[in-house]
mmCIF file with all atom_site columns, C-alpha atoms in Angstrom:
data_model
loop_
_atom_site.group_PDB
_atom_site.id
_atom_site.type_symbol
_atom_site.label_atom_id
_atom_site.label_alt_id
_atom_site.label_comp_id
_atom_site.label_asym_id
_atom_site.label_entity_id
_atom_site.label_seq_id
_atom_site.pdbx_PDB_ins_code
_atom_site.Cartn_x
_atom_site.Cartn_y
_atom_site.Cartn_z
_atom_site.occupancy
_atom_site.B_iso_or_equiv
_atom_site.pdbx_formal_charge
_atom_site.auth_seq_id
_atom_site.auth_comp_id
_atom_site.auth_asym_id
_atom_site.auth_atom_id
_atom_site.pdbx_PDB_model_num
ATOM 1   C CA . UNK H 1 1   ? 12.956 -16.695 0.920   1.00 84.00 ? 1   UNK H CA 1
ATOM 2   C CA . UNK H 1 2   ? 14.131 -16.608 -2.667  1.00 88.00 ? 2   UNK H CA 1
ATOM 3   C CA . UNK H 1 3   ? 16.169 -19.389 -4.233  1.00 91.00 ? 3   UNK H CA 1
ATOM 4   C CA . UNK H 1 4   ? 17.608 -18.378 -7.613  1.00 89.00 ? 4   UNK H CA 1
ATOM 5   C CA . UNK H 1 5   ? 18.276 -20.465 -10.710 1.00 87.00 ? 5   UNK H CA 1
ATOM 6   C CA . UNK H 1 6   ? 20.951 -23.108 -10.342 1.00 93.00 ? 6   UNK H CA 1
ATOM 7   C CA . UNK H 1 7   ? 21.114 -22.829 -6.558  1.00 96.00 ? 7   UNK H CA 1
ATOM 8   C CA . UNK H 1 8   ? 21.043 -25.977 -4.476  1.00 96.00 ? 8   UNK H CA 1
ATOM 9   C CA . UNK H 1 9   ? 19.700 -26.315 -0.950  1.00 96.00 ? 9   UNK H CA 1
ATOM 10  C CA . UNK H 1 10  ? 20.434 -29.704 0.556   1.00 94.00 ? 10  UNK H CA 1
ATOM 11  C CA . UNK H 1 11  ? 19.478 -30.703 4.083   1.00 87.00 ? 11  UNK H CA 1
ATOM 12  C CA . UNK H 1 12  ? 19.672 -30.939 6.805   1.00 92.00 ? 12  UNK H CA 1
ATOM 13  C CA . UNK H 1 13  ? 19.480 -27.181 6.808   1.00 95.00 ? 13  UNK H CA 1
ATOM 14  C CA . UNK H 1 14  ? 17.317 -24.297 7.923   1.00 96.00 ? 14  UNK H CA 1
ATOM 15  C CA . UNK H 1 15  ? 16.807 -21.116 5.928   1.00 96.00 ? 15  UNK H CA 1
ATOM 16  C CA . UNK H 1 16  ? 14.971 -18.306 7.705   1.00 97.00 ? 16  UNK H CA 1
ATOM 17  C CA . UNK H 1 17  ? 12.621 -15.712 6.215   1.00 94.00 ? 17  UNK H CA 1
ATOM 18  C CA . UNK H 1 18  ? 13.801 -12.997 3.812   1.00 93.00 ? 18  UNK H CA 1
ATOM 19  C CA . UNK H 1 19  ? 16.923 -14.929 2.766   1.00 96.00 ? 19  UNK H CA 1
ATOM 20  C CA . UNK H 1 20  ? 18.221 -14.738 -0.804  1.00 95.00 ? 20  UNK H CA 1
ATOM 21  C CA . UNK H 1 21  ? 20.124 -17.780 -2.084  1.00 96.00 ? 21  UNK H CA 1
ATOM 22  C CA . UNK H 1 22  ? 21.745 -16.580 -5.294  1.00 94.00 ? 22  UNK H CA 1
ATOM 23  C CA . UNK H 1 23  ? 22.561 -18.196 -8.615  1.00 94.00 ? 23  UNK H CA 1
ATOM 24  C CA . UNK H 1 24  ? 24.665 -21.386 -8.552  1.00 96.00 ? 24  UNK H CA 1
ATOM 25  C CA . UNK H 1 25  ? 25.200 -21.201 -4.805  1.00 97.00 ? 25  UNK H CA 1
ATOM 26  C CA . UNK H 1 26  ? 25.021 -24.177 -2.453  1.00 98.00 ? 26  UNK H CA 1
ATOM 27  C CA . UNK H 1 27  ? 23.633 -24.373 1.070   1.00 98.00 ? 27  UNK H CA 1
ATOM 28  C CA . UNK H 1 28  ? 24.337 -27.791 2.548   1.00 97.00 ? 28  UNK H CA 1
ATOM 29  C CA . UNK H 1 29  ? 23.996 -28.802 6.173   1.00 97.00 ? 29  UNK H CA 1
ATOM 30  C CA . UNK H 1 30  ? 23.782 -25.229 7.477   1.00 98.00 ? 30  UNK H CA 1
ATOM 31  C CA . UNK H 1 31  ? 21.522 -22.655 9.134   1.00 98.00 ? 31  UNK H CA 1
ATOM 32  C CA . UNK H 1 32  ? 20.989 -19.301 7.435   1.00 98.00 ? 32  UNK H CA 1
ATOM 33  C CA . UNK H 1 33  ? 19.664 -16.433 9.536   1.00 98.00 ? 33  UNK H CA 1
ATOM 34  C CA . UNK H 1 34  ? 16.832 -14.080 8.583   1.00 97.00 ? 34  UNK H CA 1
ATOM 35  C CA . UNK H 1 35  ? 17.597 -11.480 5.927   1.00 96.00 ? 35  UNK H CA 1
ATOM 36  C CA . UNK H 1 36  ? 20.905 -12.970 4.834   1.00 97.00 ? 36  UNK H CA 1
ATOM 37  C CA . UNK H 1 37  ? 22.218 -12.899 1.268   1.00 96.00 ? 37  UNK H CA 1
ATOM 38  C CA . UNK H 1 38  ? 24.143 -15.860 -0.151  1.00 97.00 ? 38  UNK H CA 1
ATOM 39  C CA . UNK H 1 39  ? 25.912 -14.549 -3.282  1.00 96.00 ? 39  UNK H CA 1
ATOM 40  C CA . UNK H 1 40  ? 26.383 -16.397 -6.553  1.00 96.00 ? 40  UNK H CA 1
ATOM 41  C CA . UNK H 1 41  ? 28.776 -19.376 -6.604  1.00 98.00 ? 41  UNK H CA 1
ATOM 42  C CA . UNK H 1 42  ? 29.060 -19.300 -2.809  1.00 98.00 ? 42  UNK H CA 1
ATOM 43  C CA . UNK H 1 43  ? 29.034 -22.425 -0.640  1.00 98.00 ? 43  UNK H CA 1
ATOM 44  C CA . UNK H 1 44  ? 27.706 -22.560 2.922   1.00 98.00 ? 44  UNK H CA 1
ATOM 45  C CA . UNK H 1 45  ? 28.267 -25.916 4.588   1.00 98.00 ? 45  UNK H CA 1
ATOM 46  C CA . UNK H 1 46  ? 29.628 -27.965 7.460   1.00 97.00 ? 46  UNK H CA 1
ATOM 47  C CA . UNK H 1 47  ? 26.951 -27.137 10.018  1.00 97.00 ? 47  UNK H CA 1
ATOM 48  C CA . UNK H 1 48  ? 27.695 -23.404 10.159  1.00 98.00 ? 48  UNK H CA 1
ATOM 49  C CA . UNK H 1 49  ? 25.158 -20.854 11.379  1.00 98.00 ? 49  UNK H CA 1
ATOM 50  C CA . UNK H 1 50  ? 25.038 -17.730 9.257   1.00 98.00 ? 50  UNK H CA 1
ATOM 51  C CA . UNK H 1 51  ? 24.005 -14.844 11.542  1.00 98.00 ? 51  UNK H CA 1
ATOM 52  C CA . UNK H 1 52  ? 20.887 -12.860 10.570  1.00 98.00 ? 52  UNK H CA 1
ATOM 53  C CA . UNK H 1 53  ? 21.475 -10.106 8.004   1.00 97.00 ? 53  UNK H CA 1
ATOM 54  C CA . UNK H 1 54  ? 24.816 -11.519 6.852   1.00 98.00 ? 54  UNK H CA 1
ATOM 55  C CA . UNK H 1 55  ? 26.334 -11.165 3.383   1.00 97.00 ? 55  UNK H CA 1
ATOM 56  C CA . UNK H 1 56  ? 28.173 -14.172 1.946   1.00 98.00 ? 56  UNK H CA 1
ATOM 57  C CA . UNK H 1 57  ? 30.384 -12.781 -0.860  1.00 97.00 ? 57  UNK H CA 1
ATOM 58  C CA . UNK H 1 58  ? 30.473 -14.217 -4.397  1.00 97.00 ? 58  UNK H CA 1
ATOM 59  C CA . UNK H 1 59  ? 32.448 -17.459 -4.572  1.00 98.00 ? 59  UNK H CA 1
ATOM 60  C CA . UNK H 1 60  ? 32.985 -17.628 -0.801  1.00 98.00 ? 60  UNK H CA 1
ATOM 61  C CA . UNK H 1 61  ? 33.302 -21.007 0.889   1.00 98.00 ? 61  UNK H CA 1
ATOM 62  C CA . UNK H 1 62  ? 31.887 -20.676 4.390   1.00 98.00 ? 62  UNK H CA 1
ATOM 63  C CA . UNK H 1 63  ? 32.727 -23.956 6.107   1.00 98.00 ? 63  UNK H CA 1
ATOM 64  C CA . UNK H 1 64  ? 33.623 -22.884 9.640   1.00 98.00 ? 64  UNK H CA 1
ATOM 65  C CA . UNK H 1 65  ? 31.786 -20.905 12.291  1.00 98.00 ? 65  UNK H CA 1
ATOM 66  C CA . UNK H 1 66  ? 34.731 -18.527 12.463  1.00 98.00 ? 66  UNK H CA 1
ATOM 67  C CA . UNK H 1 67  ? 34.204 -17.601 8.782   1.00 98.00 ? 67  UNK H CA 1
ATOM 68  C CA . UNK H 1 68  ? 30.441 -17.285 9.304   1.00 98.00 ? 68  UNK H CA 1
ATOM 69  C CA . UNK H 1 69  ? 30.858 -14.981 12.300  1.00 98.00 ? 69  UNK H CA 1
ATOM 70  C CA . UNK H 1 70  ? 33.240 -12.718 10.340  1.00 98.00 ? 70  UNK H CA 1
ATOM 71  C CA . UNK H 1 71  ? 30.715 -11.943 7.567   1.00 98.00 ? 71  UNK H CA 1
ATOM 72  C CA . UNK H 1 72  ? 29.616 -8.357  6.983   1.00 97.00 ? 72  UNK H CA 1
ATOM 73  C CA . UNK H 1 73  ? 26.018 -7.149  6.761   1.00 97.00 ? 73  UNK H CA 1
ATOM 74  C CA . UNK H 1 74  ? 24.091 -7.155  3.490   1.00 95.00 ? 74  UNK H CA 1
ATOM 75  C CA . UNK H 1 75  ? 24.969 -4.067  1.410   1.00 93.00 ? 75  UNK H CA 1
ATOM 76  C CA . UNK H 1 76  ? 22.184 -1.780  0.211   1.00 92.00 ? 76  UNK H CA 1
ATOM 77  C CA . UNK H 1 77  ? 22.775 -2.596  -3.474  1.00 89.00 ? 77  UNK H CA 1
ATOM 78  C CA . UNK H 1 78  ? 22.358 -6.312  -2.770  1.00 88.00 ? 78  UNK H CA 1
ATOM 79  C CA . UNK H 1 79  ? 19.042 -5.661  -1.030  1.00 84.00 ? 79  UNK H CA 1
ATOM 80  C CA . UNK H 1 80  ? 17.929 -3.693  -4.100  1.00 89.00 ? 80  UNK H CA 1
ATOM 81  C CA . UNK H 1 81  ? 19.042 -6.574  -6.350  1.00 85.00 ? 81  UNK H CA 1
ATOM 82  C CA . UNK H 1 82  ? 16.868 -9.007  -4.375  1.00 84.00 ? 82  UNK H CA 1
ATOM 83  C CA . UNK H 1 83  ? 13.832 -6.764  -4.801  1.00 81.00 ? 83  UNK H CA 1
ATOM 84  C CA . UNK H 1 84  ? 14.446 -6.525  -8.559  1.00 82.00 ? 84  UNK H CA 1
ATOM 85  C CA . UNK H 1 85  ? 14.815 -10.317 -8.928  1.00 81.00 ? 85  UNK H CA 1
ATOM 86  C CA . UNK H 1 86  ? 11.595 -10.832 -6.979  1.00 79.00 ? 86  UNK H CA 1
ATOM 87  C CA . UNK H 1 87  ? 9.772  -8.233  -9.100  1.00 78.00 ? 87  UNK H CA 1
ATOM 88  C CA . UNK H 1 88  ? 10.815 -9.958  -12.333 1.00 77.00 ? 88  UNK H CA 1
ATOM 89  C CA . UNK H 1 89  ? 9.841  -13.355 -10.952 1.00 71.00 ? 89  UNK H CA 1
ATOM 90  C CA . UNK H 1 90  ? 6.341  -12.046 -10.239 1.00 70.00 ? 90  UNK H CA 1
ATOM 91  C CA . UNK H 1 91  ? 6.030  -11.043 -13.904 1.00 70.00 ? 91  UNK H CA 1
ATOM 92  C CA . UNK H 1 92  ? 6.871  -14.519 -15.256 1.00 67.00 ? 92  UNK H CA 1
ATOM 93  C CA . UNK H 1 93  ? 3.483  -16.191 -14.635 1.00 63.00 ? 93  UNK H CA 1
ATOM 94  C CA . UNK H 1 94  ? 1.779  -13.804 -17.073 1.00 64.00 ? 94  UNK H CA 1
ATOM 95  C CA . UNK H 1 95  ? 3.694  -15.448 -19.941 1.00 64.00 ? 95  UNK H CA 1
ATOM 96  C CA . UNK H 1 96  ? 3.632  -19.067 -18.737 1.00 62.00 ? 96  UNK H CA 1
ATOM 97  C CA . UNK H 1 97  ? 0.895  -19.846 -21.236 1.00 59.00 ? 97  UNK H CA 1
ATOM 98  C CA . UNK H 1 98  ? 3.603  -19.595 -23.915 1.00 63.00 ? 98  UNK H CA 1
ATOM 99  C CA . UNK H 1 99  ? 5.391  -22.521 -22.291 1.00 64.00 ? 99  UNK H CA 1
ATOM 100 C CA . UNK H 1 100 ? 2.419  -24.469 -21.012 1.00 65.00 ? 100 UNK H CA 1
ATOM 101 C CA . UNK H 1 101 ? -0.335 -23.738 -23.544 1.00 64.00 ? 101 UNK H CA 1
ATOM 102 C CA . UNK H 1 102 ? -2.937 -26.348 -24.313 1.00 64.00 ? 102 UNK H CA 1
ATOM 103 C CA . UNK H 1 103 ? -1.515 -27.121 -27.773 1.00 68.00 ? 103 UNK H CA 1
ATOM 104 C CA . UNK H 1 104 ? 1.918  -27.619 -29.305 1.00 66.00 ? 104 UNK H CA 1
ATOM 105 C CA . UNK H 1 105 ? 3.099  -27.118 -32.845 1.00 69.00 ? 105 UNK H CA 1
ATOM 106 C CA . UNK H 1 106 ? 5.410  -29.643 -34.524 1.00 67.00 ? 106 UNK H CA 1
ATOM 107 C CA . UNK H 1 107 ? 8.427  -27.659 -33.272 1.00 69.00 ? 107 UNK H CA 1
ATOM 108 C CA . UNK H 1 108 ? 7.307  -28.104 -29.664 1.00 63.00 ? 108 UNK H CA 1
ATOM 109 C CA . UNK H 1 109 ? 6.229  -24.495 -29.028 1.00 66.00 ? 109 UNK H CA 1
ATOM 110 C CA . UNK H 1 110 ? 3.146  -24.280 -26.799 1.00 65.00 ? 110 UNK H CA 1
ATOM 111 C CA . UNK H 1 111 ? 0.160  -22.193 -27.811 1.00 66.00 ? 111 UNK H CA 1
ATOM 112 C CA . UNK H 1 112 ? -3.495 -21.619 -27.000 1.00 63.00 ? 112 UNK H CA 1
ATOM 113 C CA . UNK H 1 113 ? -6.205 -21.409 -29.641 1.00 63.00 ? 113 UNK H CA 1
#
């Protein structure tokens, strides 16, 4: 599972494996099936069950089971986007010392000696 910046997951909810919850999206009181993609600014709520492999479009408000059941499958370019986001996120720890170094200058920037 990947939860992007600004996304909010608020229970009770269940999010299965290989789900991408995109930027500024909200999952509240819902179940999201394996391999689904919740696009940016989308809202999934009201106890709905997102079927596995479903694509929630940008800005969508999925608040009924009827809407959830009508979703399409995740497009290939969205799957590729998830892999790229995950790749970049794996690179971040190599530069964390710049944020969390043992020392700080007067401007607040962290550094190691």
